[in-house]
mmCIF file of C-alpha atoms in Angstrom:
data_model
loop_
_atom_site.group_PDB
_atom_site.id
_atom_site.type_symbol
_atom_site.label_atom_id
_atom_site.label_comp_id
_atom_site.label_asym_id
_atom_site.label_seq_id
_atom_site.Cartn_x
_atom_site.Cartn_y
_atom_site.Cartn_z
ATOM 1 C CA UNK A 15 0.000 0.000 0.000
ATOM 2 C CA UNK A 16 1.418 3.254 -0.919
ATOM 3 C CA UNK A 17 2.034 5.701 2.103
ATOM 4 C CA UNK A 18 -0.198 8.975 3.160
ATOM 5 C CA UNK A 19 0.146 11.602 0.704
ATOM 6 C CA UNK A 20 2.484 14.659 2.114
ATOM 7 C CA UNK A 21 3.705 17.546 -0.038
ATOM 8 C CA UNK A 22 2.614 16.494 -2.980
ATOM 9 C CA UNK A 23 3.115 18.689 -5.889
ATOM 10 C CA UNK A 24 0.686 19.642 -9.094
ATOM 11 C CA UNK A 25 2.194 18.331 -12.271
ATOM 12 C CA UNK A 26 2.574 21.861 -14.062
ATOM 13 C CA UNK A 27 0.525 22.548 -17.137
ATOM 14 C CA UNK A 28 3.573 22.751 -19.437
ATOM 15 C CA UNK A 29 4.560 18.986 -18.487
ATOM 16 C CA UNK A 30 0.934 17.475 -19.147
ATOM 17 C CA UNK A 31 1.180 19.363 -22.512
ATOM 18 C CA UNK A 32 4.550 17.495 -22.928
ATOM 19 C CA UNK A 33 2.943 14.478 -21.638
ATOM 20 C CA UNK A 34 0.529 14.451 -24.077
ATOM 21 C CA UNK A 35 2.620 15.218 -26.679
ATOM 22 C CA UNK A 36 4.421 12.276 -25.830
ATOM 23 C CA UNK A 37 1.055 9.822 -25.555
ATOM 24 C CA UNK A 38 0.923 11.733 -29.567
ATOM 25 C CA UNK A 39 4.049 10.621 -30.770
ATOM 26 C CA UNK A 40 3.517 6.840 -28.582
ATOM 27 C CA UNK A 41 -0.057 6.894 -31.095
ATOM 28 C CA UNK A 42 1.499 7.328 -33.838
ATOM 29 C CA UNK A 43 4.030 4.627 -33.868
ATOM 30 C CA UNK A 44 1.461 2.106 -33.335
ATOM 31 C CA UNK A 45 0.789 2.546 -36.700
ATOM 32 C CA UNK A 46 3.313 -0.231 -38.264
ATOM 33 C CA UNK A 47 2.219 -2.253 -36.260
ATOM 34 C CA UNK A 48 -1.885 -1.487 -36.821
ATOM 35 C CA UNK A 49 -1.082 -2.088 -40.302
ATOM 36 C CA UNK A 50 0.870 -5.201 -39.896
ATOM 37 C CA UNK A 51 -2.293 -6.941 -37.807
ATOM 38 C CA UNK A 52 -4.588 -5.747 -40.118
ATOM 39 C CA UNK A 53 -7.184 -4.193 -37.698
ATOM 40 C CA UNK A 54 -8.435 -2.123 -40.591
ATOM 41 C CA UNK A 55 -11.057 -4.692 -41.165
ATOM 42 C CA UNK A 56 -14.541 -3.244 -39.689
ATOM 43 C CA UNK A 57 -17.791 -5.790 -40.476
ATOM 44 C CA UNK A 58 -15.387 -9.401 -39.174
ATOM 45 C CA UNK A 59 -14.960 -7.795 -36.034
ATOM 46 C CA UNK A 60 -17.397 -9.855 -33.812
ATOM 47 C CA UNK A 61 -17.671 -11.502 -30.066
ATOM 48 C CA UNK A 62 -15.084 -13.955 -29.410
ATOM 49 C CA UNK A 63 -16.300 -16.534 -27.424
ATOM 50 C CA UNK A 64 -14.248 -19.265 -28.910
ATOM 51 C CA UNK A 65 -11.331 -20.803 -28.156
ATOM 52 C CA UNK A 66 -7.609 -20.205 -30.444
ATOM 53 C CA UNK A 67 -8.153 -23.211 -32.631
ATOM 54 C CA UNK A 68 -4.883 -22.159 -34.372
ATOM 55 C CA UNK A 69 -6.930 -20.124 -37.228
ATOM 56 C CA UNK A 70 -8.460 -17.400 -34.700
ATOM 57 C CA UNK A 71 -6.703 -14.192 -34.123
ATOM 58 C CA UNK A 72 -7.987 -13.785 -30.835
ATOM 59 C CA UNK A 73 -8.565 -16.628 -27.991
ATOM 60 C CA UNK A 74 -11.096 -16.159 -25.288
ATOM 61 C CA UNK A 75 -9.695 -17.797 -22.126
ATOM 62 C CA UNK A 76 -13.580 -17.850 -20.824
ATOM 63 C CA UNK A 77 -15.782 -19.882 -22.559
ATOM 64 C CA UNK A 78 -18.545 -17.348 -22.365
ATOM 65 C CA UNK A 79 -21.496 -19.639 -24.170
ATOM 66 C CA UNK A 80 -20.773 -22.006 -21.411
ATOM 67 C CA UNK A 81 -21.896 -19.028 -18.581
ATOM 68 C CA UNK A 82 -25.198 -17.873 -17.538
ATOM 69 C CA UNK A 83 -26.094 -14.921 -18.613
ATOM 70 C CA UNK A 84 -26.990 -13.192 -15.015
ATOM 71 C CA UNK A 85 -29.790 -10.894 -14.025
ATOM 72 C CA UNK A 86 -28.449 -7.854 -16.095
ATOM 73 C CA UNK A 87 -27.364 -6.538 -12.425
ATOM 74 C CA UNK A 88 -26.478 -2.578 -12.878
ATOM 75 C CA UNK A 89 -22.548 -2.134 -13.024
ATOM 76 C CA UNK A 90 -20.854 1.447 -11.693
ATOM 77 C CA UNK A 91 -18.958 3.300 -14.616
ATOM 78 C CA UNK A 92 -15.716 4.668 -13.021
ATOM 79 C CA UNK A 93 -13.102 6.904 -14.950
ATOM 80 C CA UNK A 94 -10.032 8.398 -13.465
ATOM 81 C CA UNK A 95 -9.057 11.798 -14.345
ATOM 82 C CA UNK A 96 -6.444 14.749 -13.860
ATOM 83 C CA UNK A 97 -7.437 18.556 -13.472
ATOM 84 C CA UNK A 98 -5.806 19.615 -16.610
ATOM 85 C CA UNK A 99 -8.219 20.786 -19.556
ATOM 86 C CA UNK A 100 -7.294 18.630 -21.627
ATOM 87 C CA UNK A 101 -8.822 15.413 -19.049
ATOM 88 C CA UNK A 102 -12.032 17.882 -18.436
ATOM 89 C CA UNK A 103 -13.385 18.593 -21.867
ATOM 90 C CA UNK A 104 -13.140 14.912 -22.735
ATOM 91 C CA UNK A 105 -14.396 14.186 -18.979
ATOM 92 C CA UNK A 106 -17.535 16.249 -20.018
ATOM 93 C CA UNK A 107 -18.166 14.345 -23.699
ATOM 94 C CA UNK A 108 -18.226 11.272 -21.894
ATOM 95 C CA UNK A 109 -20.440 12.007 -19.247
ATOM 96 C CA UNK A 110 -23.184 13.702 -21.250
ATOM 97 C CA UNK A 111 -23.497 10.349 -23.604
ATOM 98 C CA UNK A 112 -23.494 7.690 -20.663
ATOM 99 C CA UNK A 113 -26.577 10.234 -19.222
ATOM 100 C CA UNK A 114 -27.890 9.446 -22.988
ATOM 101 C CA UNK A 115 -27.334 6.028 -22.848
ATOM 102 C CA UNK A 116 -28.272 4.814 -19.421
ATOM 103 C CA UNK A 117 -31.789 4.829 -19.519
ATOM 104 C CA UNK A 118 -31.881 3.244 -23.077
ATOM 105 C CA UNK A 119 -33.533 -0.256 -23.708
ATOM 106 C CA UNK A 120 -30.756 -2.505 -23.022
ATOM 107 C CA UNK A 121 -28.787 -0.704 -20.843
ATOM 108 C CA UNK A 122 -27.492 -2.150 -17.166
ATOM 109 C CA UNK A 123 -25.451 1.108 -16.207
ATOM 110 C CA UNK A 124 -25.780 2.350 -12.587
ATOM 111 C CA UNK A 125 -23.857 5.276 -11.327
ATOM 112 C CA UNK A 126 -21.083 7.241 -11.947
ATOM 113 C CA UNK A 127 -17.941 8.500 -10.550
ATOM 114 C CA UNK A 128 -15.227 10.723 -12.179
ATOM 115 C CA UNK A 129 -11.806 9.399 -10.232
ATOM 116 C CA UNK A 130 -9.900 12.704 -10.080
ATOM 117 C CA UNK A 131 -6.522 12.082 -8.530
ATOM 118 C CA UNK A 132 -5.546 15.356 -8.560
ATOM 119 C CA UNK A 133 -5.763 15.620 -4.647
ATOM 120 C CA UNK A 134 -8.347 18.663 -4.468
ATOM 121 C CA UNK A 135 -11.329 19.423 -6.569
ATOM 122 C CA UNK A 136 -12.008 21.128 -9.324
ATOM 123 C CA UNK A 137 -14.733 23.288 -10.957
ATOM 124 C CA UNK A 138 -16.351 20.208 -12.990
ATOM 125 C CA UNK A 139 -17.186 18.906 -8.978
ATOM 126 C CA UNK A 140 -21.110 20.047 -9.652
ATOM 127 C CA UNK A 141 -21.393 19.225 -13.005
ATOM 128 C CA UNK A 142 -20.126 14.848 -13.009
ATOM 129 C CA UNK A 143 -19.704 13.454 -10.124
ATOM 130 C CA UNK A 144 -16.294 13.326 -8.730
ATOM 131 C CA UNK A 145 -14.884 11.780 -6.025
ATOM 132 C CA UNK A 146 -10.868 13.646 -5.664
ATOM 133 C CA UNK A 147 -8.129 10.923 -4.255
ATOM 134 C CA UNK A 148 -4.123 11.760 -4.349
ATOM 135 C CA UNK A 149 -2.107 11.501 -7.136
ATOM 136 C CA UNK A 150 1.265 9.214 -6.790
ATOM 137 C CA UNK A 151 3.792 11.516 -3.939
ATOM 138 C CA UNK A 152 5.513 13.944 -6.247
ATOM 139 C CA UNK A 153 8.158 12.067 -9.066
ATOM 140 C CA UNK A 154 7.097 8.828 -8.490
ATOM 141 C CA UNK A 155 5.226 8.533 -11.612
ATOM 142 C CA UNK A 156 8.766 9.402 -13.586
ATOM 143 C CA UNK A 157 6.547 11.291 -16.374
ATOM 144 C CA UNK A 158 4.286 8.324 -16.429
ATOM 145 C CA UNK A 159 0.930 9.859 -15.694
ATOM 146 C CA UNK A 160 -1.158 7.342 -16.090
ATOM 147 C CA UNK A 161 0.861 5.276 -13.761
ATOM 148 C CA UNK A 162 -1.657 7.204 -11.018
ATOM 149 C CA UNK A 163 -4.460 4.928 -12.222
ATOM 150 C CA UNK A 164 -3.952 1.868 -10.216
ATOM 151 C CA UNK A 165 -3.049 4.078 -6.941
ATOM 152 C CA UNK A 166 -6.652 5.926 -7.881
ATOM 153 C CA UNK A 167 -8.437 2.834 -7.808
ATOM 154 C CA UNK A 168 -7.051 1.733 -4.660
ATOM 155 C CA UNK A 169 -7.778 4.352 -2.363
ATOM 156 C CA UNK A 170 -11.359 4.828 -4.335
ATOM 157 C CA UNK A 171 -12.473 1.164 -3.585
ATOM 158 C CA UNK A 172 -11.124 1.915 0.209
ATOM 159 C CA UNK A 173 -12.666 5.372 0.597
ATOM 160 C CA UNK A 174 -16.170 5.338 -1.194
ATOM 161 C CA UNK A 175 -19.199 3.783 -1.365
ATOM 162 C CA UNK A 176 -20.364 2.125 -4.092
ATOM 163 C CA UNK A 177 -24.024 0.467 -4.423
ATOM 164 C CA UNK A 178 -23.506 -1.534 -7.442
ATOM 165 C CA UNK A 179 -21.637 -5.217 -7.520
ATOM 166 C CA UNK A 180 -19.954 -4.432 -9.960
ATOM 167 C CA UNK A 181 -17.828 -1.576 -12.043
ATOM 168 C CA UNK A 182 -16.766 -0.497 -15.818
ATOM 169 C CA UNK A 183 -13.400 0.567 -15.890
ATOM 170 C CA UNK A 184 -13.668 3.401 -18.023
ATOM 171 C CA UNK A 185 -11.857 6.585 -19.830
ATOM 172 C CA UNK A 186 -12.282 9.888 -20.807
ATOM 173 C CA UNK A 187 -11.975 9.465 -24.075
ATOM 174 C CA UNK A 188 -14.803 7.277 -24.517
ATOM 175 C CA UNK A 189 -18.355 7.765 -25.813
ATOM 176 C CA UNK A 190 -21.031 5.247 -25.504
ATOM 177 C CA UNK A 191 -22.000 4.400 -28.769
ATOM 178 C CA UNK A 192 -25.102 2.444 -27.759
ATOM 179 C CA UNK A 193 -26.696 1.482 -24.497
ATOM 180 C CA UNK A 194 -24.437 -0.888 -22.741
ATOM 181 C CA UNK A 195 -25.604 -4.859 -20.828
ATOM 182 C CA UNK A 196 -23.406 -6.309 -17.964
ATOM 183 C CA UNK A 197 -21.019 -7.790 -20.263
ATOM 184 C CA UNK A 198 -19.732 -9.761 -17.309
ATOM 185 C CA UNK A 199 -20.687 -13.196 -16.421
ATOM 186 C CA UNK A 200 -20.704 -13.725 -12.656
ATOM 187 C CA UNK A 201 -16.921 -13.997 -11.379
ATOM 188 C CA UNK A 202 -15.934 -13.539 -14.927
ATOM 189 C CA UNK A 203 -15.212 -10.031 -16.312
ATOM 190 C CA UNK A 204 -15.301 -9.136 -19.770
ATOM 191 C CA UNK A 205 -12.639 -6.822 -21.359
ATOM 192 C CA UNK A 206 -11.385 -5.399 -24.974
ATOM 193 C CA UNK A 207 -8.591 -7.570 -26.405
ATOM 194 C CA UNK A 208 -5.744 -5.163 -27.507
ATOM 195 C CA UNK A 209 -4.180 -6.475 -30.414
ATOM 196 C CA UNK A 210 -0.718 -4.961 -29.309
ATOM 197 C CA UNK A 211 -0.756 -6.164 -25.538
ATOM 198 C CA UNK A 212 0.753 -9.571 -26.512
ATOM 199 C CA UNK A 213 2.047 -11.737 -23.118
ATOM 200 C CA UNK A 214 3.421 -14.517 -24.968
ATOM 201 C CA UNK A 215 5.786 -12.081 -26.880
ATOM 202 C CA UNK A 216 7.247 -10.934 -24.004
ATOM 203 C CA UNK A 217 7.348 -14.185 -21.978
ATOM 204 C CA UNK A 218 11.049 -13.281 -20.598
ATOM 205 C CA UNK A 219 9.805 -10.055 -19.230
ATOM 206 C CA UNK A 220 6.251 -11.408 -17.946
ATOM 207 C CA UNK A 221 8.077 -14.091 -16.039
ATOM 208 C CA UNK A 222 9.536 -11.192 -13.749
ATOM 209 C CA UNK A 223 6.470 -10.651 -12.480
ATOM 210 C CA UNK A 224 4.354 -13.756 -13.110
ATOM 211 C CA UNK A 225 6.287 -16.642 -12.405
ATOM 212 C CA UNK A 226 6.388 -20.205 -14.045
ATOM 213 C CA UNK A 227 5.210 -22.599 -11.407
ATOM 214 C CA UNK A 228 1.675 -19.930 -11.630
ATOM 215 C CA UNK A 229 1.079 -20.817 -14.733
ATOM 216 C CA UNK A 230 1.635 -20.454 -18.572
ATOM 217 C CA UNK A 231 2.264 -17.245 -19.983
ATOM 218 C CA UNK A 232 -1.570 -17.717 -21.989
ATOM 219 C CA UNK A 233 -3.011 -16.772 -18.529
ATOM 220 C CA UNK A 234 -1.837 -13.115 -18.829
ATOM 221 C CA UNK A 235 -4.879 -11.637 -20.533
ATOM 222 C CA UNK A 236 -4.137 -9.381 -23.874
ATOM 223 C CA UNK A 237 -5.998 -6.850 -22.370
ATOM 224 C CA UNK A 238 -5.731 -3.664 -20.298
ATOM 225 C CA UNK A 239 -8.039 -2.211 -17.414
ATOM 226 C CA UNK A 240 -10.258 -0.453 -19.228
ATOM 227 C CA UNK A 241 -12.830 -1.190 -20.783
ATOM 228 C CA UNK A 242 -13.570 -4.044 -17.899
ATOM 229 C CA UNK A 243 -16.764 -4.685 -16.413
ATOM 230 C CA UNK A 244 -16.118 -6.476 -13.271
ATOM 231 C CA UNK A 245 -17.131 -7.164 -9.466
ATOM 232 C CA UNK A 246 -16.263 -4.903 -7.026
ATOM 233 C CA UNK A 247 -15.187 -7.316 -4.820
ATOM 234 C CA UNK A 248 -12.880 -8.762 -7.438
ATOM 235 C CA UNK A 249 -10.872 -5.426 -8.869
ATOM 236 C CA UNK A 250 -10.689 -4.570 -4.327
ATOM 237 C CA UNK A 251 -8.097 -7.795 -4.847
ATOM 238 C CA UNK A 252 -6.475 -6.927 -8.132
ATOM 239 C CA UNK A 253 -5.886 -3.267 -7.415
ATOM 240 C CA UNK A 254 -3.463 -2.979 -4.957
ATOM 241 C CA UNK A 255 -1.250 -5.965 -7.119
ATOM 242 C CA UNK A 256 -2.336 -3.653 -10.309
ATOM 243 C CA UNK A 257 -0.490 -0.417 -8.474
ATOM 244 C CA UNK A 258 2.825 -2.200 -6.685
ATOM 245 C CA UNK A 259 3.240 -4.838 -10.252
ATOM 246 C CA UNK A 260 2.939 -1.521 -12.265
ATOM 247 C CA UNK A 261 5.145 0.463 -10.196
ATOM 248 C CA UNK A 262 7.663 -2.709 -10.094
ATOM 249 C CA UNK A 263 7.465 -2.443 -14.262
ATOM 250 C CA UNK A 264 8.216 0.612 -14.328
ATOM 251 C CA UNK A 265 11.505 1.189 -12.005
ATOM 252 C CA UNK A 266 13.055 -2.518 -13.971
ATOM 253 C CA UNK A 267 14.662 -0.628 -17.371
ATOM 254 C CA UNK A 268 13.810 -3.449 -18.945
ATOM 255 C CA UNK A 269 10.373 -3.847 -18.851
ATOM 256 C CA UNK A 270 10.014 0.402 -19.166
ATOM 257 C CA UNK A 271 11.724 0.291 -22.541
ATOM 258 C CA UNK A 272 9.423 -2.700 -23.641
ATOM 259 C CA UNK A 273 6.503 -1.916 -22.845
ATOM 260 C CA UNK A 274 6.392 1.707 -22.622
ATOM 261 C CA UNK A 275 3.417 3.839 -22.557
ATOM 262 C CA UNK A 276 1.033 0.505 -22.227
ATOM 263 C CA UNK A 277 3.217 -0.401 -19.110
ATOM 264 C CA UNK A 278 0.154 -0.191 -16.878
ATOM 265 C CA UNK A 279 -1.998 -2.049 -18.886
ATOM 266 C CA UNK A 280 0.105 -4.794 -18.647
ATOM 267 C CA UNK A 281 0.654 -4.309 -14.651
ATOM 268 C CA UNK A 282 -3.355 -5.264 -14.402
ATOM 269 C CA UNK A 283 -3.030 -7.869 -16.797
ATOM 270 C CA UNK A 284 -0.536 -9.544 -14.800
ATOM 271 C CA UNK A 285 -1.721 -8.746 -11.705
ATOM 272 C CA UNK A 286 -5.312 -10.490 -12.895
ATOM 273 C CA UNK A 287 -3.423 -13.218 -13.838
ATOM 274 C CA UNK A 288 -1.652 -13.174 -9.962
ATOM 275 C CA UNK A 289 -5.523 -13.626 -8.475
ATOM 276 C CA UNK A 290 -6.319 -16.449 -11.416
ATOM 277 C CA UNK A 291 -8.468 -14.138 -13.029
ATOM 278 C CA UNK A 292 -9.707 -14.726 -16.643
ATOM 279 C CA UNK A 293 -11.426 -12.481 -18.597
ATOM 280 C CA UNK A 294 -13.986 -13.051 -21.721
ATOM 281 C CA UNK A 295 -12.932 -11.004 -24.542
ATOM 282 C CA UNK A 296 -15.286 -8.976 -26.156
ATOM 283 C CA UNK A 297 -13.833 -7.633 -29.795
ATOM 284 C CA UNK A 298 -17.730 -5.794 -29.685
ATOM 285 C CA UNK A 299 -17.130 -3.702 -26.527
ATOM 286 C CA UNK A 300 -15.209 -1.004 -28.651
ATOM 287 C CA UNK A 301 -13.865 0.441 -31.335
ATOM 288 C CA UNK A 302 -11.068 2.480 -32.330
ATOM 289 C CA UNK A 303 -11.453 5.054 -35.392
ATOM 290 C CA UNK A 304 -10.201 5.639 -37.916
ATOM 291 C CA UNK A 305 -9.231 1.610 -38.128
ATOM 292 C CA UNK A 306 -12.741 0.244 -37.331
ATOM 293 C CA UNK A 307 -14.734 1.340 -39.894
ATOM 294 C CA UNK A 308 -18.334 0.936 -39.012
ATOM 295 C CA UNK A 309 -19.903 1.562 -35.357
ATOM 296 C CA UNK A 310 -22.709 -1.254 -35.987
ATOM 297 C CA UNK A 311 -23.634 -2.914 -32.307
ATOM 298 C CA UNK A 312 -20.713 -2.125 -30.412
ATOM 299 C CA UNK A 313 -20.258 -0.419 -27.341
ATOM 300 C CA UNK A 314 -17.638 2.685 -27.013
ATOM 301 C CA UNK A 315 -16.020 4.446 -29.126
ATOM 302 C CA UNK A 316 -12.294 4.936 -27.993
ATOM 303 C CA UNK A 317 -11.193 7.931 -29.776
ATOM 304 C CA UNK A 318 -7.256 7.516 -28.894
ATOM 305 C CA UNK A 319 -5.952 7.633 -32.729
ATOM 306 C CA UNK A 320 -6.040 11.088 -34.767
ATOM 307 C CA UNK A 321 -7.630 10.790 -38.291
ATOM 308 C CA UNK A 322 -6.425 12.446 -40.893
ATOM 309 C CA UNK A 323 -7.940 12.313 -44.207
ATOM 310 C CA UNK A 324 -7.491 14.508 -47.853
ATOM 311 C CA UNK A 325 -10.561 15.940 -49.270
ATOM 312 C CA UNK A 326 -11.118 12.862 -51.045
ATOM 313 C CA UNK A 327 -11.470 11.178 -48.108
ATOM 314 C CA UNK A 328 -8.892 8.652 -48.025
ATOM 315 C CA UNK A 329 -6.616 8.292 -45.053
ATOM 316 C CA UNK A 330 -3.697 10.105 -44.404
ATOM 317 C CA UNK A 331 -2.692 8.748 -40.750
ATOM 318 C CA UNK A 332 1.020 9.990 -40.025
ATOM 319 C CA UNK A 333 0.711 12.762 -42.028
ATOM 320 C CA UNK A 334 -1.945 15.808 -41.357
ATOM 321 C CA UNK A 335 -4.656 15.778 -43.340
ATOM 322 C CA UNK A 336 -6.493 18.480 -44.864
ATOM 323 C CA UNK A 337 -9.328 17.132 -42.652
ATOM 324 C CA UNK A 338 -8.429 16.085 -39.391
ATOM 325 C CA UNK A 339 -10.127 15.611 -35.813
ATOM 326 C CA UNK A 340 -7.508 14.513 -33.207
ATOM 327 C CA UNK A 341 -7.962 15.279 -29.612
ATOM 328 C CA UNK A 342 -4.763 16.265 -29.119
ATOM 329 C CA UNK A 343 -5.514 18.785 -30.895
ATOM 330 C CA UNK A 344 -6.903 20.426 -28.116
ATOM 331 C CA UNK A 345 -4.454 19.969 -24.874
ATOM 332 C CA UNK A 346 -4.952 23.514 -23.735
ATOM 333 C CA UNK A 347 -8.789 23.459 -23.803
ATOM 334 C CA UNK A 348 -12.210 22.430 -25.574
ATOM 335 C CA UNK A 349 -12.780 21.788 -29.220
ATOM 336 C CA UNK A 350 -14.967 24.337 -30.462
ATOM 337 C CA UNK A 351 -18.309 23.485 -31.239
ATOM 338 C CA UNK A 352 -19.771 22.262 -34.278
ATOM 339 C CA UNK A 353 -16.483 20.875 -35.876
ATOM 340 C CA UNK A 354 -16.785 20.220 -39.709
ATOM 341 C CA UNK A 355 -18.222 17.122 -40.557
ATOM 342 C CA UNK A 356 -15.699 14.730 -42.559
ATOM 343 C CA UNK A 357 -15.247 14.522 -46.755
ATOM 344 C CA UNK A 358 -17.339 12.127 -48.559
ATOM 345 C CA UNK A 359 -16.078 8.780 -48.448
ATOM 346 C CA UNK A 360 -14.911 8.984 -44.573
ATOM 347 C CA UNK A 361 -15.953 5.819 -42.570
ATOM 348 C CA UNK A 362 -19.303 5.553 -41.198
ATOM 349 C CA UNK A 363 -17.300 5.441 -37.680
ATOM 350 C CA UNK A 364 -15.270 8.520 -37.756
ATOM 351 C CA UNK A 365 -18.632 10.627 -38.967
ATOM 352 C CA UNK A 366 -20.336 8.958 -36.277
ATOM 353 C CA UNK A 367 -17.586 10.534 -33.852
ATOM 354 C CA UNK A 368 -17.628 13.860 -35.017
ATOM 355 C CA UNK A 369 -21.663 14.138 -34.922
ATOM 356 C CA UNK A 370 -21.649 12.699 -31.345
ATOM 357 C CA UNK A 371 -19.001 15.287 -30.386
ATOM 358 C CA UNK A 372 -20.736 17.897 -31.974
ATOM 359 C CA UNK A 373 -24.154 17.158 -30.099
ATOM 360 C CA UNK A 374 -22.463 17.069 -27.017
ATOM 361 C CA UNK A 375 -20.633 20.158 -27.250
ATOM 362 C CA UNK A 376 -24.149 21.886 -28.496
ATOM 363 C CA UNK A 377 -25.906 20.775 -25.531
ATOM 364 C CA UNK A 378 -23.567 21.298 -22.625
ATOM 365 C CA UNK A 379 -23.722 24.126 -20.861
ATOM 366 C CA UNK A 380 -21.111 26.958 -20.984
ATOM 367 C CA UNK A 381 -18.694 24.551 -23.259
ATOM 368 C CA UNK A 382 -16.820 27.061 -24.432
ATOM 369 C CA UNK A 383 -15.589 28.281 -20.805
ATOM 370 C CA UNK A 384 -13.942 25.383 -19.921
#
């Protein structure tokens, strides 16, 4: 357990911007390998609920068919958050479209609780509800911002209290695309399979931290911690592992320079692994524009990646288009409202993303202010 917070210090504003200028530039080199797994494809994406039969891309370690389906039991969507305004504006999207979508047909979403580890509130405290834990004592995190997740977590599942059994890890930049089940399955949570958090690729480094006589290396997840719908009492288990196995990962060289700025993704994929947890992997819980094409029946929209197209609508990614929407475009404070809708012959999911944006800026108030 990390010790009481004393002294800490505010990250300044001109280090986030740096930050995020470096989570730009860690985007952007994905891109090899997006093209070299071919995640371009939009209408194959579907549930996998099967297991790697040597012809599957993806293996799901749960054989979710095999599960009962539950009582639809209402899940808690939690997001952490800092106080710059680049976390608030995004903070804002996502809360007005999980008000939209929560009392949709088909929806099991309970409350809701912005995570802000800042260590003192902030003026979005009225507006989404907040609940303000401390950030990481000052230069722990190394530059690493998001390494404050885990530690957030932690001292939220200690400190607050939370009616629903259960709890969607969530992020700013996501916007619920349609009403959202329990994707969860009693004991078993469900998760997005990240086609770049690969275990078995890195079995010399996993073995640091998950050990041989635990297991294969196949029982390390390809996953991250959000999106994950799971119970309460499970994640109070994983979360302290999550914080001390990503904090571990990052102060080993090694395992910095490999993994980088998914580092804490893998730290809750091992430490899930640690407590024998298996998640089923749900390709349908999200999508990632510009590569998925189509939004179809799927869940969130993760807006990480920029897209860049020319006027004739083809994609430009690593190099700025002549139509572009890329949140980092926007560290310093809100896009403006009503941002111009994509050229013909943009995918149905990136249009999809602009219009949602574009309602929600239209119909919050004072947008512009923030």
């Amino acid at each position: 357990m990390m010790p009481p917070r004393k002294n800490m210090g505010r990250v300044s504003p001109f280090l986030l911007i740096l930050l995020a200028l470096g989570f730009f530039f860690a985007t952007y080199n994905l891109v090899t390998m997006i093209i070299h797994n071919r995640v371009t494809r939009s209408s194959s994406i579907t549930t996998s609920t099967s297991t790697n039969n040597g012809g599957s891309e993806w293996f799901d370690p749960v054989q979710e068919s095999g599960l009962k389906s539950g009582d639809h039991r209402k899940f808690h969507v939690a997001l952490t958050a800092t106080d710059a305004p680049y976390s608030k504006w995004q903070c804002r999207i996502m809360y007005y479209w999980y008000k939209r979508m929560k009392e949709r047909s088909g929806s099991d979403m309970g409350g809701f609780t912005r995570v802000l580890h800042s260590g003192k509130p902030d003026n979005l405290m009225e507006e989404i509800p907040t609940f303000v834990v401390d950030p990481l004592p000052a230069g722990l995190d190394r530059g690493y911002i998001v390494l404050n997740r885990p530690w957030a977590f932690v001292q939220w599942l200690e400190k607050a209290t939370i009616e629903e059994e259960y709890i969607l890890m969530a992020e700013p930049d996501h916007i619920f695309a349609n009403p959202l089940p329990n994707l969860a399955r009693g004991d078993h949570p469900t998760a997005f399979p990240f086609f770049y958090i690969k275990p078995s690729e890195h079995e010399k480094i996993i073995r640091k931290y998950y050990p041989e006589d635990l297991g294969p290396v196949t029982n390390v997840d390809p996953i991250g911690n959000s999106p994950v719908i799971i119970k309460k009492s499970i994640l109070e288990k994983i979360a302290p592992t999550w914080m001390n196995v990503s904090l571990r990962m990052k102060d080993d060289p090694e395992t910095d320079k490999a993994f980088g700025w998914v580092l804490e993704m893998y730290g809750y994929a091992v430490a899930s692994a640690l407590h024998g947890v298996r998640h089923i992997l749900r390709k349908d819980f999200m999508l990632q524009p510009p590569w998925d094409l189509e939004v179809g029946k799927r869940f969130i929209i993760h807006y990480t990646y920029g897209c860049d197209y020319n006027m004739k609508g083809e994609l430009t990614y690593g190099k700025i288009g002549e139509w572009r929407f890329d949140k980092r475009s926007y560290l310093r404070g809100p896009p403006p409202k009503n941002l111009s809708l994509p050229p013909p012959g943009v995918p149905e999911s990136v249009v999809r993303l602009v219009k949602m944006v574009n309602e929600a800026t239209a119909n919050i108030p004072g947008w512009e202010t923030e």
